[in-house]
mmCIF file with all atom_site columns, C-alpha atoms and ligand atoms in Angstrom:
data_model
loop_
_atom_site.group_PDB
_atom_site.id
_atom_site.type_symbol
_atom_site.label_atom_id
_atom_site.label_alt_id
_atom_site.label_comp_id
_atom_site.label_asym_id
_atom_site.label_entity_id
_atom_site.label_seq_id
_atom_site.pdbx_PDB_ins_code
_atom_site.Cartn_x
_atom_site.Cartn_y
_atom_site.Cartn_z
_atom_site.occupancy
_atom_site.B_iso_or_equiv
_atom_site.pdbx_formal_charge
_atom_site.auth_seq_id
_atom_site.auth_comp_id
_atom_site.auth_asym_id
_atom_site.auth_atom_id
_atom_site.pdbx_PDB_model_num
ATOM   1   C CA  . UNK A 1 1   ? -0.065 0.045  -0.039 1.00 95.00 ? 1   UNK A CA  1
ATOM   2   C CA  . UNK A 1 2   ? 1.099  3.659  -0.415 1.00 97.00 ? 2   UNK A CA  1
ATOM   3   C CA  . UNK A 1 3   ? 2.145  4.919  2.915  1.00 98.00 ? 3   UNK A CA  1
ATOM   4   C CA  . UNK A 1 4   ? 3.626  8.068  4.381  1.00 98.00 ? 4   UNK A CA  1
ATOM   5   C CA  . UNK A 1 5   ? 6.445  8.115  6.886  1.00 98.00 ? 5   UNK A CA  1
ATOM   6   C CA  . UNK A 1 6   ? 8.179  10.908 8.950  1.00 98.00 ? 6   UNK A CA  1
ATOM   7   C CA  . UNK A 1 7   ? 11.883 11.342 8.258  1.00 99.00 ? 7   UNK A CA  1
ATOM   8   C CA  . UNK A 1 8   ? 14.233 13.662 10.024 1.00 99.00 ? 8   UNK A CA  1
ATOM   9   C CA  . UNK A 1 9   ? 17.688 14.606 8.619  1.00 99.00 ? 9   UNK A CA  1
ATOM   10  C CA  . UNK A 1 10  ? 19.605 15.139 11.772 1.00 99.00 ? 10  UNK A CA  1
ATOM   11  C CA  . UNK A 1 11  ? 21.968 18.005 12.891 1.00 98.00 ? 11  UNK A CA  1
ATOM   12  C CA  . UNK A 1 12  ? 25.180 16.069 12.080 1.00 98.00 ? 12  UNK A CA  1
ATOM   13  C CA  . UNK A 1 13  ? 23.932 15.772 8.416  1.00 99.00 ? 13  UNK A CA  1
ATOM   14  C CA  . UNK A 1 14  ? 22.474 19.214 7.960  1.00 98.00 ? 14  UNK A CA  1
ATOM   15  C CA  . UNK A 1 15  ? 25.707 20.724 9.436  1.00 98.00 ? 15  UNK A CA  1
ATOM   16  C CA  . UNK A 1 16  ? 27.761 18.909 6.787  1.00 98.00 ? 16  UNK A CA  1
ATOM   17  C CA  . UNK A 1 17  ? 25.540 19.995 3.853  1.00 98.00 ? 17  UNK A CA  1
ATOM   18  C CA  . UNK A 1 18  ? 24.224 16.515 3.166  1.00 98.00 ? 18  UNK A CA  1
ATOM   19  C CA  . UNK A 1 19  ? 20.562 17.104 2.830  1.00 98.00 ? 19  UNK A CA  1
ATOM   20  C CA  . UNK A 1 20  ? 20.715 16.965 -0.972 1.00 98.00 ? 20  UNK A CA  1
ATOM   21  C CA  . UNK A 1 21  ? 22.738 13.711 -0.965 1.00 98.00 ? 21  UNK A CA  1
ATOM   22  C CA  . UNK A 1 22  ? 20.369 12.127 1.474  1.00 99.00 ? 22  UNK A CA  1
ATOM   23  C CA  . UNK A 1 23  ? 17.265 13.256 -0.291 1.00 98.00 ? 23  UNK A CA  1
ATOM   24  C CA  . UNK A 1 24  ? 18.876 11.709 -3.569 1.00 98.00 ? 24  UNK A CA  1
ATOM   25  C CA  . UNK A 1 25  ? 18.976 8.376  -1.792 1.00 98.00 ? 25  UNK A CA  1
ATOM   26  C CA  . UNK A 1 26  ? 15.306 8.531  -0.923 1.00 98.00 ? 26  UNK A CA  1
ATOM   27  C CA  . UNK A 1 27  ? 14.266 9.513  -4.382 1.00 98.00 ? 27  UNK A CA  1
ATOM   28  C CA  . UNK A 1 28  ? 16.418 6.921  -5.987 1.00 98.00 ? 28  UNK A CA  1
ATOM   29  C CA  . UNK A 1 29  ? 14.614 4.370  -3.788 1.00 98.00 ? 29  UNK A CA  1
ATOM   30  C CA  . UNK A 1 30  ? 11.270 5.522  -5.136 1.00 98.00 ? 30  UNK A CA  1
ATOM   31  C CA  . UNK A 1 31  ? 10.307 7.604  -2.096 1.00 98.00 ? 31  UNK A CA  1
ATOM   32  C CA  . UNK A 1 32  ? 8.611  11.035 -2.831 1.00 98.00 ? 32  UNK A CA  1
ATOM   33  C CA  . UNK A 1 33  ? 9.386  13.987 -0.661 1.00 98.00 ? 33  UNK A CA  1
ATOM   34  C CA  . UNK A 1 34  ? 5.834  14.997 -0.006 1.00 97.00 ? 34  UNK A CA  1
ATOM   35  C CA  . UNK A 1 35  ? 6.496  17.776 2.444  1.00 98.00 ? 35  UNK A CA  1
ATOM   36  C CA  . UNK A 1 36  ? 9.657  19.206 3.937  1.00 98.00 ? 36  UNK A CA  1
ATOM   37  C CA  . UNK A 1 37  ? 10.991 22.073 6.118  1.00 98.00 ? 37  UNK A CA  1
ATOM   38  C CA  . UNK A 1 38  ? 14.105 23.031 7.842  1.00 98.00 ? 38  UNK A CA  1
ATOM   39  C CA  . UNK A 1 39  ? 13.540 23.907 11.583 1.00 98.00 ? 39  UNK A CA  1
ATOM   40  C CA  . UNK A 1 40  ? 15.510 24.319 14.780 1.00 98.00 ? 40  UNK A CA  1
ATOM   41  C CA  . UNK A 1 41  ? 14.057 22.375 17.622 1.00 98.00 ? 41  UNK A CA  1
ATOM   42  C CA  . UNK A 1 42  ? 14.047 23.623 21.155 1.00 98.00 ? 42  UNK A CA  1
ATOM   43  C CA  . UNK A 1 43  ? 15.313 20.984 23.733 1.00 98.00 ? 43  UNK A CA  1
ATOM   44  C CA  . UNK A 1 44  ? 11.573 20.844 24.985 1.00 98.00 ? 44  UNK A CA  1
ATOM   45  C CA  . UNK A 1 45  ? 10.361 20.011 21.435 1.00 98.00 ? 45  UNK A CA  1
ATOM   46  C CA  . UNK A 1 46  ? 13.135 17.466 20.888 1.00 98.00 ? 46  UNK A CA  1
ATOM   47  C CA  . UNK A 1 47  ? 12.377 16.022 24.330 1.00 98.00 ? 47  UNK A CA  1
ATOM   48  C CA  . UNK A 1 48  ? 8.754  15.625 23.612 1.00 98.00 ? 48  UNK A CA  1
ATOM   49  C CA  . UNK A 1 49  ? 9.400  14.027 20.154 1.00 98.00 ? 49  UNK A CA  1
ATOM   50  C CA  . UNK A 1 50  ? 11.664 11.367 21.705 1.00 98.00 ? 50  UNK A CA  1
ATOM   51  C CA  . UNK A 1 51  ? 9.445  10.942 24.816 1.00 98.00 ? 51  UNK A CA  1
ATOM   52  C CA  . UNK A 1 52  ? 9.316  7.207  24.343 1.00 97.00 ? 52  UNK A CA  1
ATOM   53  C CA  . UNK A 1 53  ? 13.109 6.945  25.086 1.00 98.00 ? 53  UNK A CA  1
ATOM   54  C CA  . UNK A 1 54  ? 12.942 9.227  28.272 1.00 98.00 ? 54  UNK A CA  1
ATOM   55  C CA  . UNK A 1 55  ? 14.177 6.408  30.482 1.00 98.00 ? 55  UNK A CA  1
ATOM   56  C CA  . UNK A 1 56  ? 17.014 5.362  28.283 1.00 98.00 ? 56  UNK A CA  1
ATOM   57  C CA  . UNK A 1 57  ? 20.588 6.355  29.338 1.00 98.00 ? 57  UNK A CA  1
ATOM   58  C CA  . UNK A 1 58  ? 21.126 8.267  26.135 1.00 98.00 ? 58  UNK A CA  1
ATOM   59  C CA  . UNK A 1 59  ? 18.090 10.395 26.339 1.00 98.00 ? 59  UNK A CA  1
ATOM   60  C CA  . UNK A 1 60  ? 19.706 13.484 27.492 1.00 98.00 ? 60  UNK A CA  1
ATOM   61  C CA  . UNK A 1 61  ? 22.411 13.399 24.880 1.00 98.00 ? 61  UNK A CA  1
ATOM   62  C CA  . UNK A 1 62  ? 19.908 12.527 22.215 1.00 98.00 ? 62  UNK A CA  1
ATOM   63  C CA  . UNK A 1 63  ? 17.676 15.657 23.108 1.00 98.00 ? 63  UNK A CA  1
ATOM   64  C CA  . UNK A 1 64  ? 20.709 17.971 23.358 1.00 98.00 ? 64  UNK A CA  1
ATOM   65  C CA  . UNK A 1 65  ? 22.014 16.682 19.942 1.00 98.00 ? 65  UNK A CA  1
ATOM   66  C CA  . UNK A 1 66  ? 18.689 17.058 18.168 1.00 98.00 ? 66  UNK A CA  1
ATOM   67  C CA  . UNK A 1 67  ? 18.310 20.727 19.424 1.00 98.00 ? 67  UNK A CA  1
ATOM   68  C CA  . UNK A 1 68  ? 21.958 21.572 18.643 1.00 98.00 ? 68  UNK A CA  1
ATOM   69  C CA  . UNK A 1 69  ? 21.571 22.592 14.975 1.00 98.00 ? 69  UNK A CA  1
ATOM   70  C CA  . UNK A 1 70  ? 18.788 22.849 12.494 1.00 98.00 ? 70  UNK A CA  1
ATOM   71  C CA  . UNK A 1 71  ? 17.055 19.662 11.320 1.00 98.00 ? 71  UNK A CA  1
ATOM   72  C CA  . UNK A 1 72  ? 15.086 18.926 8.111  1.00 98.00 ? 72  UNK A CA  1
ATOM   73  C CA  . UNK A 1 73  ? 11.753 17.279 8.705  1.00 98.00 ? 73  UNK A CA  1
ATOM   74  C CA  . UNK A 1 74  ? 10.011 15.648 5.944  1.00 98.00 ? 74  UNK A CA  1
ATOM   75  C CA  . UNK A 1 75  ? 7.180  13.360 4.836  1.00 98.00 ? 75  UNK A CA  1
ATOM   76  C CA  . UNK A 1 76  ? 8.139  10.576 2.598  1.00 98.00 ? 76  UNK A CA  1
ATOM   77  C CA  . UNK A 1 77  ? 5.525  8.814  0.518  1.00 98.00 ? 77  UNK A CA  1
ATOM   78  C CA  . UNK A 1 78  ? 5.403  5.654  -1.486 1.00 98.00 ? 78  UNK A CA  1
ATOM   79  C CA  . UNK A 1 79  ? 4.843  2.014  -1.749 1.00 98.00 ? 79  UNK A CA  1
ATOM   80  C CA  . UNK A 1 80  ? 5.601  0.468  1.679  1.00 98.00 ? 80  UNK A CA  1
ATOM   81  C CA  . UNK A 1 81  ? 7.218  3.884  2.641  1.00 98.00 ? 81  UNK A CA  1
ATOM   82  C CA  . UNK A 1 82  ? 7.805  2.983  6.324  1.00 98.00 ? 82  UNK A CA  1
ATOM   83  C CA  . UNK A 1 83  ? 9.843  -0.218 5.560  1.00 98.00 ? 83  UNK A CA  1
ATOM   84  C CA  . UNK A 1 84  ? 11.429 1.195  2.485  1.00 98.00 ? 84  UNK A CA  1
ATOM   85  C CA  . UNK A 1 85  ? 12.723 4.209  4.355  1.00 98.00 ? 85  UNK A CA  1
ATOM   86  C CA  . UNK A 1 86  ? 14.210 2.067  7.061  1.00 98.00 ? 86  UNK A CA  1
ATOM   87  C CA  . UNK A 1 87  ? 15.915 0.014  4.445  1.00 98.00 ? 87  UNK A CA  1
ATOM   88  C CA  . UNK A 1 88  ? 17.476 3.036  2.799  1.00 98.00 ? 88  UNK A CA  1
ATOM   89  C CA  . UNK A 1 89  ? 18.563 4.377  6.260  1.00 98.00 ? 89  UNK A CA  1
ATOM   90  C CA  . UNK A 1 90  ? 20.308 1.137  7.232  1.00 98.00 ? 90  UNK A CA  1
ATOM   91  C CA  . UNK A 1 91  ? 20.840 -0.028 10.950 1.00 98.00 ? 91  UNK A CA  1
ATOM   92  C CA  . UNK A 1 92  ? 20.791 2.554  13.773 1.00 98.00 ? 92  UNK A CA  1
ATOM   93  C CA  . UNK A 1 93  ? 24.368 1.940  14.486 1.00 98.00 ? 93  UNK A CA  1
ATOM   94  C CA  . UNK A 1 94  ? 26.410 2.908  11.380 1.00 98.00 ? 94  UNK A CA  1
ATOM   95  C CA  . UNK A 1 95  ? 28.819 0.066  12.329 1.00 98.00 ? 95  UNK A CA  1
ATOM   96  C CA  . UNK A 1 96  ? 26.057 -2.346 11.635 1.00 98.00 ? 96  UNK A CA  1
ATOM   97  C CA  . UNK A 1 97  ? 24.559 -0.646 8.557  1.00 98.00 ? 97  UNK A CA  1
ATOM   98  C CA  . UNK A 1 98  ? 24.663 -2.391 5.146  1.00 98.00 ? 98  UNK A CA  1
ATOM   99  C CA  . UNK A 1 99  ? 26.689 -1.037 2.248  1.00 98.00 ? 99  UNK A CA  1
ATOM   100 C CA  . UNK A 1 100 ? 24.990 1.690  0.258  1.00 97.00 ? 100 UNK A CA  1
ATOM   101 C CA  . UNK A 1 101 ? 22.642 2.827  2.985  1.00 98.00 ? 101 UNK A CA  1
ATOM   102 C CA  . UNK A 1 102 ? 22.564 6.393  4.324  1.00 98.00 ? 102 UNK A CA  1
ATOM   103 C CA  . UNK A 1 103 ? 24.010 5.580  7.712  1.00 98.00 ? 103 UNK A CA  1
ATOM   104 C CA  . UNK A 1 104 ? 26.733 3.462  6.213  1.00 98.00 ? 104 UNK A CA  1
ATOM   105 C CA  . UNK A 1 105 ? 27.714 6.351  4.009  1.00 98.00 ? 105 UNK A CA  1
ATOM   106 C CA  . UNK A 1 106 ? 27.135 9.350  6.214  1.00 98.00 ? 106 UNK A CA  1
ATOM   107 C CA  . UNK A 1 107 ? 26.600 8.555  9.856  1.00 98.00 ? 107 UNK A CA  1
ATOM   108 C CA  . UNK A 1 108 ? 29.227 9.437  12.469 1.00 98.00 ? 108 UNK A CA  1
ATOM   109 C CA  . UNK A 1 109 ? 28.081 7.254  15.324 1.00 98.00 ? 109 UNK A CA  1
ATOM   110 C CA  . UNK A 1 110 ? 25.004 5.575  16.800 1.00 98.00 ? 110 UNK A CA  1
ATOM   111 C CA  . UNK A 1 111 ? 23.869 8.963  18.277 1.00 98.00 ? 111 UNK A CA  1
ATOM   112 C CA  . UNK A 1 112 ? 24.976 11.177 15.303 1.00 98.00 ? 112 UNK A CA  1
ATOM   113 C CA  . UNK A 1 113 ? 23.398 8.891  12.771 1.00 98.00 ? 113 UNK A CA  1
ATOM   114 C CA  . UNK A 1 114 ? 22.212 11.355 10.209 1.00 99.00 ? 114 UNK A CA  1
ATOM   115 C CA  . UNK A 1 115 ? 18.493 10.359 9.822  1.00 99.00 ? 115 UNK A CA  1
ATOM   116 C CA  . UNK A 1 116 ? 15.467 9.317  11.781 1.00 98.00 ? 116 UNK A CA  1
ATOM   117 C CA  . UNK A 1 117 ? 12.489 7.424  10.268 1.00 98.00 ? 117 UNK A CA  1
ATOM   118 C CA  . UNK A 1 118 ? 9.313  6.241  11.846 1.00 98.00 ? 118 UNK A CA  1
ATOM   119 C CA  . UNK A 1 119 ? 9.067  2.581  12.757 1.00 98.00 ? 119 UNK A CA  1
ATOM   120 C CA  . UNK A 1 120 ? 5.463  1.598  12.252 1.00 98.00 ? 120 UNK A CA  1
ATOM   121 C CA  . UNK A 1 121 ? 2.254  2.923  10.793 1.00 98.00 ? 121 UNK A CA  1
ATOM   122 C CA  . UNK A 1 122 ? 0.902  4.177  14.186 1.00 98.00 ? 122 UNK A CA  1
ATOM   123 C CA  . UNK A 1 123 ? 4.167  6.078  15.050 1.00 98.00 ? 123 UNK A CA  1
ATOM   124 C CA  . UNK A 1 124 ? 4.374  7.412  11.404 1.00 98.00 ? 124 UNK A CA  1
ATOM   125 C CA  . UNK A 1 125 ? 0.878  8.939  11.762 1.00 98.00 ? 125 UNK A CA  1
ATOM   126 C CA  . UNK A 1 126 ? 1.828  10.416 15.150 1.00 98.00 ? 126 UNK A CA  1
ATOM   127 C CA  . UNK A 1 127 ? 5.263  11.757 14.170 1.00 98.00 ? 127 UNK A CA  1
ATOM   128 C CA  . UNK A 1 128 ? 3.877  13.356 10.981 1.00 98.00 ? 128 UNK A CA  1
ATOM   129 C CA  . UNK A 1 129 ? 1.122  15.184 13.032 1.00 98.00 ? 129 UNK A CA  1
ATOM   130 C CA  . UNK A 1 130 ? 3.765  16.301 15.398 1.00 98.00 ? 130 UNK A CA  1
ATOM   131 C CA  . UNK A 1 131 ? 5.481  18.373 12.719 1.00 98.00 ? 131 UNK A CA  1
ATOM   132 C CA  . UNK A 1 132 ? 2.994  18.962 9.866  1.00 98.00 ? 132 UNK A CA  1
ATOM   133 C CA  . UNK A 1 133 ? -0.545 20.393 9.644  1.00 96.00 ? 133 UNK A CA  1
ATOM   134 C CA  . UNK A 1 134 ? -3.012 18.989 7.268  1.00 90.00 ? 134 UNK A CA  1
ATOM   135 C CA  . UNK A 1 135 ? -2.634 22.153 5.072  1.00 90.00 ? 135 UNK A CA  1
ATOM   136 C CA  . UNK A 1 136 ? 1.084  21.391 4.516  1.00 94.00 ? 136 UNK A CA  1
ATOM   137 C CA  . UNK A 1 137 ? 0.400  18.107 3.052  1.00 91.00 ? 137 UNK A CA  1
ATOM   138 C CA  . UNK A 1 138 ? -0.849 18.050 -0.523 1.00 85.00 ? 138 UNK A CA  1
ATOM   139 C CA  . UNK A 1 139 ? -2.889 15.057 -1.703 1.00 75.00 ? 139 UNK A CA  1
HETATM 140 P P1  . CMP B 2 .   ? 16.358 7.208  15.997 1.00 66.59 ? 201 CMP B P1  1
HETATM 141 O O1  . CMP B 2 .   ? 15.843 6.361  14.892 1.00 66.59 ? 201 CMP B O1  1
HETATM 142 O O2  . CMP B 2 .   ? 16.406 8.789  15.772 1.00 66.59 ? 201 CMP B O2  1
HETATM 143 O O3  . CMP B 2 .   ? 15.645 6.933  17.393 1.00 66.59 ? 201 CMP B O3  1
HETATM 144 C C1  . CMP B 2 .   ? 16.283 7.091  18.652 1.00 66.59 ? 201 CMP B C1  1
HETATM 145 C C2  . CMP B 2 .   ? 17.704 7.524  18.669 1.00 66.59 ? 201 CMP B C2  1
HETATM 146 O O4  . CMP B 2 .   ? 18.442 7.455  19.754 1.00 66.59 ? 201 CMP B O4  1
HETATM 147 C C3  . CMP B 2 .   ? 18.405 6.782  17.506 1.00 66.59 ? 201 CMP B C3  1
HETATM 148 O O5  . CMP B 2 .   ? 17.916 7.021  16.255 1.00 66.59 ? 201 CMP B O5  1
HETATM 149 C C4  . CMP B 2 .   ? 19.837 6.948  17.857 1.00 66.59 ? 201 CMP B C4  1
HETATM 150 O O6  . CMP B 2 .   ? 20.330 8.038  17.126 1.00 66.59 ? 201 CMP B O6  1
HETATM 151 C C5  . CMP B 2 .   ? 19.741 7.317  19.346 1.00 66.59 ? 201 CMP B C5  1
HETATM 152 N N1  . CMP B 2 .   ? 20.432 6.315  19.971 1.00 66.59 ? 201 CMP B N1  1
HETATM 153 C C6  . CMP B 2 .   ? 20.210 5.007  20.064 1.00 66.59 ? 201 CMP B C6  1
HETATM 154 N N2  . CMP B 2 .   ? 21.018 4.346  20.915 1.00 66.59 ? 201 CMP B N2  1
HETATM 155 C C7  . CMP B 2 .   ? 21.935 5.277  21.268 1.00 66.59 ? 201 CMP B C7  1
HETATM 156 C C8  . CMP B 2 .   ? 23.113 5.242  22.146 1.00 66.59 ? 201 CMP B C8  1
HETATM 157 N N3  . CMP B 2 .   ? 23.561 4.034  22.591 1.00 66.59 ? 201 CMP B N3  1
HETATM 158 N N4  . CMP B 2 .   ? 23.728 6.476  22.369 1.00 66.59 ? 201 CMP B N4  1
HETATM 159 C C9  . CMP B 2 .   ? 23.150 7.559  21.832 1.00 66.59 ? 201 CMP B C9  1
HETATM 160 N N5  . CMP B 2 .   ? 22.245 7.693  21.051 1.00 66.59 ? 201 CMP B N5  1
HETATM 161 C C10 . CMP B 2 .   ? 21.579 6.499  20.784 1.00 66.59 ? 201 CMP B C10 1
#
């Protein structure tokens, strides 16, 4: 089915001017960039977005990192977009990421791993609504 998923190009990648190269990977994989904006998250906003991880030891570091520089938030659309995006991103830890994936090519570490992508249909819907209004999403 055609799905939508929420993607974030993280501070380590925006800082190194990798937005275009990362977007090319998405488009080459058949994902359409249906909506996109560059924003700077406050620590409060980053903390709220990653609330599910609040009890993890890396939560503080994750929130600080995500609020450190602008991010590009985007809605990717296409056939099985959620799984396809996860495939294109590669494993969370770049040391485990497959050849040709975004994290293998660009990520610096498990924390500074260049991209985020929703992990399931329910989280995709929640995460898209966190950043985008209905008006910003064309049909
Ligand atoms: P993401 O897909 O954005 O979801 C949660 C993030 O937490 C994950 O990518 C990683 O960037 C980050 N993360 C996971 N494990 C660690 C870790 N051990 N140390 C720092 N950050 C981590």
